[in-house]
PDB file of C-alpha atoms and ligand atoms in Angstrom:
ATOM      1  CA  MET I   1      -3.636  -2.325 -16.703  1.00 71.00           C
ATOM      2  CA  ALA I   2      -5.461   0.836 -17.586  1.00 80.00           C
ATOM      3  CA  ALA I   3      -9.066   0.418 -18.802  1.00 91.00           C
ATOM      4  CA  TRP I   4      -9.709   3.672 -20.678  1.00 97.00           C
ATOM      5  CA  ALA I   5      -6.342   5.447 -20.726  1.00 97.00           C
ATOM      6  CA  GLY I   6      -4.726   4.159 -23.900  1.00 97.00           C
ATOM      7  CA  CYS I   7      -7.937   2.526 -25.230  1.00 97.00           C
ATOM      8  CA  ALA I   8      -6.866   3.890 -28.636  1.00 98.00           C
ATOM      9  CA  VAL I   9      -3.218   4.656 -29.381  1.00 98.00           C
ATOM     10  CA  ARG I  10      -1.545   6.343 -32.322  1.00 98.00           C
ATOM     11  CA  ARG I  11       2.157   5.664 -32.334  1.00 98.00           C
ATOM     12  CA  GLU I  12       4.297   7.876 -34.549  1.00 98.00           C
ATOM     13  CA  ARG I  13       7.980   7.784 -35.376  1.00 98.00           C
ATOM     14  CA  GLU I  14       8.067  11.529 -35.903  1.00 98.00           C
ATOM     15  CA  ILE I  15       5.432  14.208 -35.525  1.00 98.00           C
ATOM     16  CA  ASP I  16       5.251  17.976 -35.037  1.00 98.00           C
ATOM     17  CA  SER I  17       3.736  17.774 -31.555  1.00 98.00           C
ATOM     18  CA  THR I  18       1.721  15.002 -29.909  1.00 98.00           C
ATOM     19  CA  ASN I  19      -0.482  17.695 -28.338  1.00 98.00           C
ATOM     20  CA  ARG I  20      -1.276  19.119 -31.740  1.00 98.00           C
ATOM     21  CA  ALA I  21      -2.029  15.670 -33.147  1.00 98.00           C
ATOM     22  CA  ALA I  22      -4.216  14.827 -30.139  1.00 98.00           C
ATOM     23  CA  ARG I  23      -6.134  18.086 -30.609  1.00 98.00           C
ATOM     24  CA  ARG I  24      -6.759  17.294 -34.263  1.00 98.00           C
ATOM     25  CA  TRP I  25      -7.900  13.804 -33.286  1.00 98.00           C
ATOM     26  CA  ALA I  26     -10.098  15.138 -30.460  1.00 98.00           C
ATOM     27  CA  ALA I  27     -11.766  17.513 -32.919  1.00 98.00           C
ATOM     28  CA  GLU I  28     -12.577  14.465 -35.066  1.00 98.00           C
ATOM     29  CA  GLY I  29     -14.062  12.622 -32.083  1.00 97.00           C
ATOM     30  CA  ALA I  30     -11.188  10.763 -30.403  1.00 98.00           C
ATOM     31  CA  PRO I  31     -12.502   8.779 -27.420  1.00 98.00           C
ATOM     32  CA  HIS I  32     -11.793   9.526 -23.751  1.00 97.00           C
ATOM     33  CA  GLY I  33      -8.338   8.083 -23.112  1.00 98.00           C
ATOM     34  CA  ALA I  34      -7.040   8.223 -26.686  1.00 98.00           C
ATOM     35  CA  VAL I  35      -3.253   8.584 -26.744  1.00 98.00           C
ATOM     36  CA  VAL I  36      -0.763   9.934 -29.249  1.00 98.00           C
ATOM     37  CA  VAL I  37       2.845   8.974 -28.609  1.00 98.00           C
ATOM     38  CA  ALA I  38       5.852   9.844 -30.736  1.00 98.00           C
ATOM     39  CA  ALA I  39       9.495   8.799 -30.718  1.00 98.00           C
ATOM     40  CA  ARG I  40      10.438  12.313 -31.814  1.00 98.00           C
ATOM     41  CA  GLN I  41       8.705  15.687 -31.951  1.00 98.00           C
ATOM     42  CA  THR I  42       9.942  18.300 -34.381  1.00 98.00           C
ATOM     43  CA  GLU I  43       7.961  21.098 -32.717  1.00 98.00           C
ATOM     44  CA  GLY I  44       7.434  19.871 -29.161  1.00 98.00           C
ATOM     45  CA  ARG I  45       5.731  22.615 -27.213  1.00 98.00           C
ATOM     46  CA  GLY I  46       5.885  23.939 -23.673  1.00 97.00           C
ATOM     47  CA  ARG I  47       3.562  26.463 -22.080  1.00 93.00           C
ATOM     48  CA  ARG I  48       3.091  30.021 -23.304  1.00 89.00           C
ATOM     49  CA  GLY I  49       4.783  29.513 -26.651  1.00 92.00           C
ATOM     50  CA  ARG I  50       7.920  27.918 -25.256  1.00 95.00           C
ATOM     51  CA  SER I  51       9.409  24.877 -26.914  1.00 98.00           C
ATOM     52  CA  TRP I  52      10.071  21.390 -25.599  1.00 98.00           C
ATOM     53  CA  GLU I  53      13.197  19.534 -26.692  1.00 98.00           C
ATOM     54  CA  SER I  54      12.069  16.045 -27.794  1.00 98.00           C
ATOM     55  CA  ALA I  55      14.943  14.110 -29.335  1.00 97.00           C
ATOM     56  CA  ALA I  56      14.338  10.751 -31.033  1.00 98.00           C
ATOM     57  CA  GLY I  57      13.957   7.827 -28.653  1.00 97.00           C
ATOM     58  CA  LEU I  58      15.336   9.647 -25.610  1.00 98.00           C
ATOM     59  CA  GLY I  59      12.093  10.336 -23.799  1.00 98.00           C
ATOM     60  CA  LEU I  60       8.414   9.625 -23.457  1.00 98.00           C
ATOM     61  CA  TRP I  61       6.496  12.222 -25.454  1.00 98.00           C
ATOM     62  CA  LEU I  62       2.785  11.626 -25.281  1.00 98.00           C
ATOM     63  CA  SER I  63      -0.627  13.272 -25.103  1.00 98.00           C
ATOM     64  CA  VAL I  64      -3.888  11.918 -23.740  1.00 98.00           C
ATOM     65  CA  VAL I  65      -7.360  13.049 -24.794  1.00 98.00           C
ATOM     66  CA  ILE I  66      -9.506  13.350 -21.697  1.00 97.00           C
ATOM     67  CA  ARG I  67     -13.219  13.981 -21.716  1.00 96.00           C
ATOM     68  CA  PRO I  68     -13.654  14.570 -18.042  1.00 90.00           C
ATOM     69  CA  ASP I  69     -16.880  14.483 -16.168  1.00 88.00           C
ATOM     70  CA  ILE I  70     -16.151  17.840 -14.543  1.00 87.00           C
ATOM     71  CA  ASP I  71     -17.013  21.456 -14.955  1.00 86.00           C
ATOM     72  CA  ALA I  72     -14.838  23.178 -17.572  1.00 83.00           C
ATOM     73  CA  ALA I  73     -13.711  25.617 -14.867  1.00 83.00           C
ATOM     74  CA  ARG I  74     -11.907  22.738 -13.152  1.00 87.00           C
ATOM     75  CA  PHE I  75     -10.021  21.654 -16.293  1.00 89.00           C
ATOM     76  CA  PRO I  76      -6.790  23.343 -15.200  1.00 90.00           C
ATOM     77  CA  LEU I  77      -6.668  20.987 -12.221  1.00 92.00           C
ATOM     78  CA  LEU I  78      -6.049  18.105 -14.606  1.00 95.00           C
ATOM     79  CA  SER I  79      -2.502  19.360 -15.029  1.00 94.00           C
ATOM     80  CA  PHE I  80      -1.896  18.774 -11.316  1.00 95.00           C
ATOM     81  CA  SER I  81      -3.216  15.234 -11.496  1.00 94.00           C
ATOM     82  CA  ALA I  82      -1.073  14.644 -14.578  1.00 97.00           C
ATOM     83  CA  ALA I  83       2.040  15.855 -12.753  1.00 97.00           C
ATOM     84  CA  LEU I  84       1.307  13.632  -9.776  1.00 97.00           C
ATOM     85  CA  ALA I  85       0.547  10.676 -12.039  1.00 97.00           C
ATOM     86  CA  ALA I  86       3.832  11.285 -13.855  1.00 98.00           C
ATOM     87  CA  ALA I  87       5.698  11.488 -10.538  1.00 98.00           C
ATOM     88  CA  ASP I  88       4.199   8.174  -9.390  1.00 97.00           C
ATOM     89  CA  ALA I  89       4.917   6.544 -12.748  1.00 98.00           C
ATOM     90  CA  VAL I  90       8.532   7.747 -12.695  1.00 98.00           C
ATOM     91  CA  GLU I  91       8.947   6.384  -9.193  1.00 98.00           C
ATOM     92  CA  ARG I  92       7.472   3.019 -10.140  1.00 98.00           C
ATOM     93  CA  ALA I  93       9.539   2.711 -13.317  1.00 98.00           C
ATOM     94  CA  SER I  94      12.855   4.046 -12.027  1.00 98.00           C
ATOM     95  CA  GLY I  95      12.852   3.796  -8.240  1.00 97.00           C
ATOM     96  CA  VAL I  96      13.568   7.529  -8.029  1.00 98.00           C
ATOM     97  CA  ALA I  97      10.938   9.832  -6.524  1.00 97.00           C
ATOM     98  CA  PRO I  98      10.746  13.199  -8.289  1.00 98.00           C
ATOM     99  CA  ARG I  99       9.365  16.311  -6.646  1.00 97.00           C
ATOM    100  CA  VAL I 100       6.855  18.641  -8.230  1.00 96.00           C
ATOM    101  CA  LYS I 101       7.705  22.282  -8.783  1.00 96.00           C
ATOM    102  CA  TRP I 102       4.514  24.329  -8.866  1.00 95.00           C
ATOM    103  CA  PRO I 103       2.514  24.051 -10.946  1.00 93.00           C
ATOM    104  CA  ASN I 104       3.623  20.918 -12.735  1.00 92.00           C
ATOM    105  CA  ASP I 105       7.282  20.475 -13.509  1.00 96.00           C
ATOM    106  CA  LEU I 106       8.955  17.332 -12.195  1.00 98.00           C
ATOM    107  CA  LEU I 107      12.386  17.758 -10.685  1.00 97.00           C
ATOM    108  CA  ILE I 108      15.042  15.347  -9.509  1.00 97.00           C
ATOM    109  CA  GLU I 109      17.850  16.944  -7.532  1.00 96.00           C
ATOM    110  CA  GLY I 110      16.702  20.316  -8.834  1.00 94.00           C
ATOM    111  CA  ARG I 111      16.836  19.294 -12.511  1.00 97.00           C
ATOM    112  CA  LYS I 112      13.720  19.330 -14.652  1.00 98.00           C
ATOM    113  CA  ILE I 113      13.004  15.840 -15.895  1.00 98.00           C
ATOM    114  CA  ALA I 114       9.423  16.316 -17.060  1.00 98.00           C
ATOM    115  CA  GLY I 115       6.840  18.925 -17.980  1.00 98.00           C
ATOM    116  CA  ILE I 116       3.102  19.020 -18.597  1.00 98.00           C
ATOM    117  CA  LEU I 117       1.151  20.966 -21.208  1.00 98.00           C
ATOM    118  CA  LEU I 118      -2.613  21.095 -20.727  1.00 97.00           C
ATOM    119  CA  GLU I 119      -4.764  22.396 -23.573  1.00 97.00           C
ATOM    120  CA  LYS I 120      -8.442  22.441 -24.377  1.00 96.00           C
ATOM    121  CA  GLU I 121     -10.050  21.277 -27.593  1.00 97.00           C
ATOM    122  CA  GLY I 122     -13.823  21.677 -27.630  1.00 95.00           C
ATOM    123  CA  ASP I 123     -15.060  19.800 -24.588  1.00 94.00           C
ATOM    124  CA  ALA I 124     -11.929  17.669 -24.348  1.00 96.00           C
ATOM    125  CA  ALA I 125      -8.779  18.317 -22.376  1.00 97.00           C
ATOM    126  CA  ILE I 126      -5.467  17.407 -23.965  1.00 98.00           C
ATOM    127  CA  VAL I 127      -2.872  16.424 -21.400  1.00 98.00           C
ATOM    128  CA  GLY I 128       0.624  16.439 -22.869  1.00 98.00           C
ATOM    129  CA  ILE I 129       3.441  14.905 -20.889  1.00 98.00           C
ATOM    130  CA  GLY I 130       7.130  14.885 -21.704  1.00 98.00           C
ATOM    131  CA  ILE I 131       9.536  12.828 -19.580  1.00 98.00           C
ATOM    132  CA  ASN I 132      13.283  12.775 -20.239  1.00 98.00           C
ATOM    133  CA  VAL I 133      14.425   9.178 -19.941  1.00 98.00           C
ATOM    134  CA  ARG I 134      17.598   8.236 -21.779  1.00 98.00           C
ATOM    135  CA  HIS I 135      19.533  11.477 -22.131  1.00 98.00           C
ATOM    136  CA  ARG I 136      23.111  11.796 -21.030  1.00 97.00           C
ATOM    137  CA  ALA I 137      24.021  15.346 -20.058  1.00 96.00           C
ATOM    138  CA  GLU I 138      25.569  15.936 -23.482  1.00 96.00           C
ATOM    139  CA  ASP I 139      22.365  14.914 -25.266  1.00 97.00           C
ATOM    140  CA  PHE I 140      20.696  18.137 -24.112  1.00 98.00           C
ATOM    141  CA  PRO I 141      21.297  21.309 -26.103  1.00 97.00           C
ATOM    142  CA  PRO I 142      23.802  23.591 -24.367  1.00 97.00           C
ATOM    143  CA  GLU I 143      21.134  25.994 -23.105  1.00 97.00           C
ATOM    144  CA  LEU I 144      19.419  23.211 -21.142  1.00 98.00           C
ATOM    145  CA  ARG I 145      22.499  21.463 -19.753  1.00 97.00           C
ATOM    146  CA  ASP I 146      22.469  23.288 -16.433  1.00 96.00           C
ATOM    147  CA  THR I 147      18.786  22.819 -15.719  1.00 97.00           C
ATOM    148  CA  ALA I 148      17.514  19.649 -17.434  1.00 98.00           C
ATOM    149  CA  GLY I 149      17.958  16.072 -16.307  1.00 98.00           C
ATOM    150  CA  SER I 150      16.819  12.618 -17.319  1.00 98.00           C
ATOM    151  CA  LEU I 151      16.017   9.405 -15.498  1.00 98.00           C
ATOM    152  CA  ARG I 152      19.210   7.867 -16.828  1.00 98.00           C
ATOM    153  CA  MET I 153      21.202  10.417 -14.850  1.00 98.00           C
ATOM    154  CA  PHE I 154      19.581   9.358 -11.549  1.00 98.00           C
ATOM    155  CA  ALA I 155      18.209   5.808 -11.758  1.00 98.00           C
ATOM    156  CA  LYS I 156      20.303   2.791 -10.812  1.00 96.00           C
ATOM    157  CA  GLU I 157      18.940   0.657 -13.652  1.00 96.00           C
ATOM    158  CA  PRO I 158      18.018   1.519 -17.244  1.00 97.00           C
ATOM    159  CA  VAL I 159      14.381   2.634 -17.418  1.00 97.00           C
ATOM    160  CA  SER I 160      12.112   1.034 -19.994  1.00 97.00           C
ATOM    161  CA  LEU I 161      10.063   3.498 -22.039  1.00 98.00           C
ATOM    162  CA  ASP I 162       7.309   0.889 -22.413  1.00 97.00           C
ATOM    163  CA  ALA I 163       7.057   0.284 -18.677  1.00 98.00           C
ATOM    164  CA  LEU I 164       7.071   4.009 -17.987  1.00 98.00           C
ATOM    165  CA  GLU I 165       4.254   4.525 -20.510  1.00 98.00           C
ATOM    166  CA  ARG I 166       2.187   1.713 -18.965  1.00 98.00           C
ATOM    167  CA  HIS I 167       2.634   3.073 -15.440  1.00 98.00           C
ATOM    168  CA  LEU I 168       1.851   6.584 -16.609  1.00 98.00           C
ATOM    169  CA  LEU I 169      -1.447   5.646 -18.251  1.00 98.00           C
ATOM    170  CA  ALA I 170      -2.477   3.541 -15.248  1.00 98.00           C
ATOM    171  CA  GLU I 171      -1.660   6.368 -12.822  1.00 97.00           C
ATOM    172  CA  ILE I 172      -3.483   8.979 -14.915  1.00 97.00           C
ATOM    173  CA  GLU I 173      -6.537   6.784 -14.985  1.00 96.00           C
ATOM    174  CA  ARG I 174      -6.394   6.111 -11.250  1.00 95.00           C
ATOM    175  CA  ARG I 175      -6.100   9.796 -10.357  1.00 94.00           C
ATOM    176  CA  ILE I 176      -8.769  11.036 -12.716  1.00 94.00           C
ATOM    177  CA  ASP I 177     -11.231   8.309 -11.725  1.00 93.00           C
ATOM    178  CA  SER I 178     -10.665   9.130  -8.048  1.00 91.00           C
ATOM    179  CA  GLY I 179     -11.725  12.739  -8.697  1.00 86.00           C
ATOM    180  CA  ASP I 180      -9.087  13.840  -6.191  1.00 83.00           C
ATOM    181  CA  PHE I 181      -6.673  15.795  -8.355  1.00 83.00           C
ATOM    182  CA  PHE I 182      -4.541  17.109  -5.532  1.00 81.00           C
ATOM    183  CA  SER I 183      -4.005  14.273  -3.079  1.00 79.00           C
ATOM    184  CA  GLU I 184      -0.356  14.134  -2.013  1.00 86.00           C
ATOM    185  CA  TYR I 185       0.388  17.325  -3.948  1.00 91.00           C
ATOM    186  CA  ALA I 186       1.690  19.171  -0.898  1.00 90.00           C
ATOM    187  CA  ALA I 187       3.876  16.232   0.108  1.00 91.00           C
ATOM    188  CA  ARG I 188       5.376  15.991  -3.384  1.00 94.00           C
ATOM    189  CA  CYS I 189       5.723  19.722  -3.947  1.00 95.00           C
ATOM    190  CA  ALA I 190       9.183  21.258  -3.660  1.00 94.00           C
ATOM    191  CA  THR I 191       7.752  24.783  -3.894  1.00 96.00           C
ATOM    192  CA  ILE I 192       5.555  24.704  -0.792  1.00 95.00           C
ATOM    193  CA  GLY I 193       7.554  25.870   2.196  1.00 95.00           C
ATOM    194  CA  ALA I 194      10.312  27.352   0.049  1.00 96.00           C
ATOM    195  CA  GLN I 195      11.493  30.941  -0.402  1.00 96.00           C
ATOM    196  CA  VAL I 196      10.372  31.897  -3.886  1.00 97.00           C
ATOM    197  CA  ARG I 197      10.643  34.661  -6.444  1.00 97.00           C
ATOM    198  CA  VAL I 198       7.500  35.223  -8.468  1.00 96.00           C
ATOM    199  CA  VAL I 199       7.574  36.897 -11.877  1.00 94.00           C
ATOM    200  CA  GLU I 200       4.115  37.884 -13.093  1.00 91.00           C
ATOM    201  CA  MET I 201       2.895  39.832 -16.116  1.00 87.00           C
ATOM    202  CA  ASN I 202       2.883  43.081 -14.178  1.00 86.00           C
ATOM    203  CA  GLY I 203       5.699  42.777 -11.693  1.00 92.00           C
ATOM    204  CA  GLU I 204       7.794  40.583  -9.435  1.00 95.00           C
ATOM    205  CA  PHE I 205       7.950  39.825  -5.744  1.00 96.00           C
ATOM    206  CA  SER I 206       9.555  37.461  -3.240  1.00 97.00           C
ATOM    207  CA  GLY I 207       8.006  35.496  -0.431  1.00 97.00           C
ATOM    208  CA  VAL I 208       7.384  32.118   1.104  1.00 97.00           C
ATOM    209  CA  ALA I 209       5.065  29.670  -0.657  1.00 97.00           C
ATOM    210  CA  GLU I 210       2.582  28.498   1.949  1.00 96.00           C
ATOM    211  CA  GLY I 211       0.339  26.194  -0.022  1.00 94.00           C
ATOM    212  CA  VAL I 212      -1.896  25.650  -3.013  1.00 94.00           C
ATOM    213  CA  GLY I 213      -5.543  26.755  -3.165  1.00 92.00           C
ATOM    214  CA  ALA I 214      -8.446  24.589  -4.304  1.00 88.00           C
ATOM    215  CA  ASP I 215      -8.193  26.224  -7.738  1.00 89.00           C
ATOM    216  CA  GLY I 216      -4.501  25.392  -8.039  1.00 91.00           C
ATOM    217  CA  ALA I 217      -3.242  28.905  -7.228  1.00 94.00           C
ATOM    218  CA  LEU I 218       0.054  29.088  -5.360  1.00 96.00           C
ATOM    219  CA  LEU I 219      -0.373  30.978  -2.084  1.00 97.00           C
ATOM    220  CA  VAL I 220       2.666  33.116  -1.356  1.00 97.00           C
ATOM    221  CA  ARG I 221       3.224  35.217   1.773  1.00 98.00           C
ATOM    222  CA  ASP I 222       5.016  38.308   0.472  1.00 97.00           C
ATOM    223  CA  GLU I 223       7.579  40.465   2.244  1.00 95.00           C
ATOM    224  CA  VAL I 224       4.976  42.698   3.861  1.00 96.00           C
ATOM    225  CA  GLY I 225       3.027  39.733   5.186  1.00 97.00           C
ATOM    226  CA  ALA I 226       0.195  39.684   2.648  1.00 97.00           C
ATOM    227  CA  LEU I 227      -0.960  36.366   1.244  1.00 97.00           C
ATOM    228  CA  ARG I 228      -0.931  36.594  -2.550  1.00 96.00           C
ATOM    229  CA  ARG I 229      -2.499  34.189  -4.999  1.00 96.00           C
ATOM    230  CA  VAL I 230      -0.388  33.310  -8.002  1.00 95.00           C
ATOM    231  CA  LEU I 231      -2.335  31.753 -10.852  1.00 90.00           C
ATOM    232  CA  ALA I 232      -0.049  32.348 -13.776  1.00 84.00           C
ATOM    233  CA  GLY I 233       3.517  33.304 -13.258  1.00 81.00           C
ATOM    234  CA  ASP I 234       7.023  31.959 -13.245  1.00 87.00           C
ATOM    235  CA  VAL I 235       8.098  30.906  -9.799  1.00 93.00           C
ATOM    236  CA  SER I 236      11.706  30.171  -8.981  1.00 93.00           C
ATOM    237  CA  ILE I 237      12.757  28.436  -5.810  1.00 91.00           C
ATOM    238  CA  ARG I 238      15.432  30.510  -4.099  1.00 89.00           C
ATOM    239  CA  GLU I 239      15.901  28.523  -0.950  1.00 76.00           C
ATOM    240  CA  ALA I 240      14.361  25.149  -0.274  1.00 69.00           C
ATOM    241  CA  ARG I 241      12.719  24.426   3.064  1.00 64.00           C
ATOM    242  CA  ALA I 242      15.076  23.087   5.685  1.00 53.00           C
TER     243      ALA I 242
HETATM  244  C1  LIG T   1       6.563  22.409 -20.068  1.00 51.78           C
HETATM  245  O1  LIG T   1       6.498  23.717 -20.490  1.00 51.78           O
HETATM  246  O2  LIG T   1       7.315  21.982 -19.231  1.00 51.78           O
HETATM  247  C2  LIG T   1       5.589  21.489 -20.800  1.00 51.78           C
HETATM  248  C3  LIG T   1       6.278  20.480 -21.656  1.00 51.78           C
HETATM  249  C4  LIG T   1       5.295  19.509 -22.274  1.00 51.78           C
HETATM  250  C5  LIG T   1       5.950  18.628 -23.282  1.00 51.78           C
HETATM  251  C6  LIG T   1       5.013  17.553 -23.769  1.00 51.78           C
HETATM  252  S1  LIG T   1       5.831  16.373 -24.733  1.00 51.78           S
HETATM  253  C7  LIG T   1       4.340  15.708 -25.270  1.00 51.78           C
HETATM  254  C8  LIG T   1       3.391  16.891 -25.489  1.00 51.78           C
HETATM  255  N1  LIG T   1       3.490  17.426 -26.829  1.00 51.78           N
HETATM  256  C9  LIG T   1       3.966  18.677 -26.855  1.00 51.78           C
HETATM  257  O3  LIG T   1       4.165  19.384 -27.882  1.00 51.78           O
HETATM  258  N2  LIG T   1       4.199  19.081 -25.579  1.00 51.78           N
HETATM  259  C10 LIG T   1       3.835  18.054 -24.618  1.00 51.78           C
HETATM  260  P1  LIG T   1       7.217  24.918 -19.758  1.00 51.78           P
HETATM  261  O4  LIG T   1       6.944  24.861 -18.308  1.00 51.78           O
HETATM  262  O5  LIG T   1       6.800  26.112 -20.530  1.00 51.78           O
HETATM  263  O6  LIG T   1       8.744  24.642 -19.936  1.00 51.78           O
HETATM  264  C11 LIG T   1       9.398  24.843 -21.167  1.00 51.78           C
HETATM  265  C12 LIG T   1      10.857  25.162 -20.834  1.00 51.78           C
HETATM  266  O7  LIG T   1      11.506  23.994 -20.316  1.00 51.78           O
HETATM  267  C13 LIG T   1      11.652  25.579 -22.056  1.00 51.78           C
HETATM  268  O8  LIG T   1      11.570  26.957 -22.276  1.00 51.78           O
HETATM  269  C14 LIG T   1      13.063  25.134 -21.683  1.00 51.78           C
HETATM  270  O9  LIG T   1      13.687  26.083 -20.853  1.00 51.78           O
HETATM  271  C15 LIG T   1      12.832  23.901 -20.833  1.00 51.78           C
HETATM  272  N3  LIG T   1      12.924  22.645 -21.607  1.00 51.78           N
HETATM  273  C16 LIG T   1      12.661  22.439 -22.923  1.00 51.78           C
HETATM  274  N4  LIG T   1      12.799  21.167 -23.240  1.00 51.78           N
HETATM  275  C17 LIG T   1      13.187  20.522 -22.111  1.00 51.78           C
HETATM  276  C18 LIG T   1      13.481  19.177 -21.796  1.00 51.78           C
HETATM  277  N5  LIG T   1      13.397  18.181 -22.694  1.00 51.78           N
HETATM  278  N6  LIG T   1      13.837  18.893 -20.518  1.00 51.78           N
HETATM  279  C19 LIG T   1      13.916  19.850 -19.569  1.00 51.78           C
HETATM  280  N7  LIG T   1      13.644  21.141 -19.801  1.00 51.78           N
HETATM  281  C20 LIG T   1      13.268  21.469 -21.064  1.00 51.78           C
END
């Protein structure tokens, strides 16, 4: 059982976005570990203004308010610990081990089953996690059918949303308390070792992802042999490692 993660929980049938609600709550003083979870989000959000499809009862859509005992400069690392916690929770609840696509998408057999949205509200971090659980392929909108997946499509047994939520909060707590936000990241990461295409604000390039820096940057050896640090960019995996 988690001690602080989930110490206060707001459970909603329908909400705009659990991240937005958690930010409002954090601004009003929500405690470390406060959680907002919704059966359905009408305006579920991804990173950089993208949207997150959050149909009623088909997934785990939740946000945790974290008041970490770390320098604000290290806040972005919380998204890595959240991805790893989500990967461990998915494995415990479903028996299927997802891989992480840098920085923090979870994939099973190349399909995105979960995403993380980290935001800041005052001195709190808001960690939003969406995990697709009960979707059949046809439950996704047509534009996501080729890329999205859910645990139902891969697990042998039906996955309980309650059990997944419990595992997730326990794993988040364990990782954050350990202070080691990256342990096992390389082993879980499908991007490291792969041929990748990087699209940044001011250009694109190809290369081989060699690792992740202490600040979370992806280290990519480009075609002329230079090691480039990618902090914000869209990275597609062109060829997985052998
Ligand atoms: C993410 O953004 O992957 C972060 C998603 C975070 C969602 C959680 S749910 C609880 C909390 N409250 C919120 O409002 N958000 C968080 P990004 O890497 O930008 O990926 C977004 C892209 O993933 C979209 O542009 C689609 O292409 C795709 N996508 C949208 N919904 C999806 C879904 N349910 N499953 C798989 N892919 C999806």
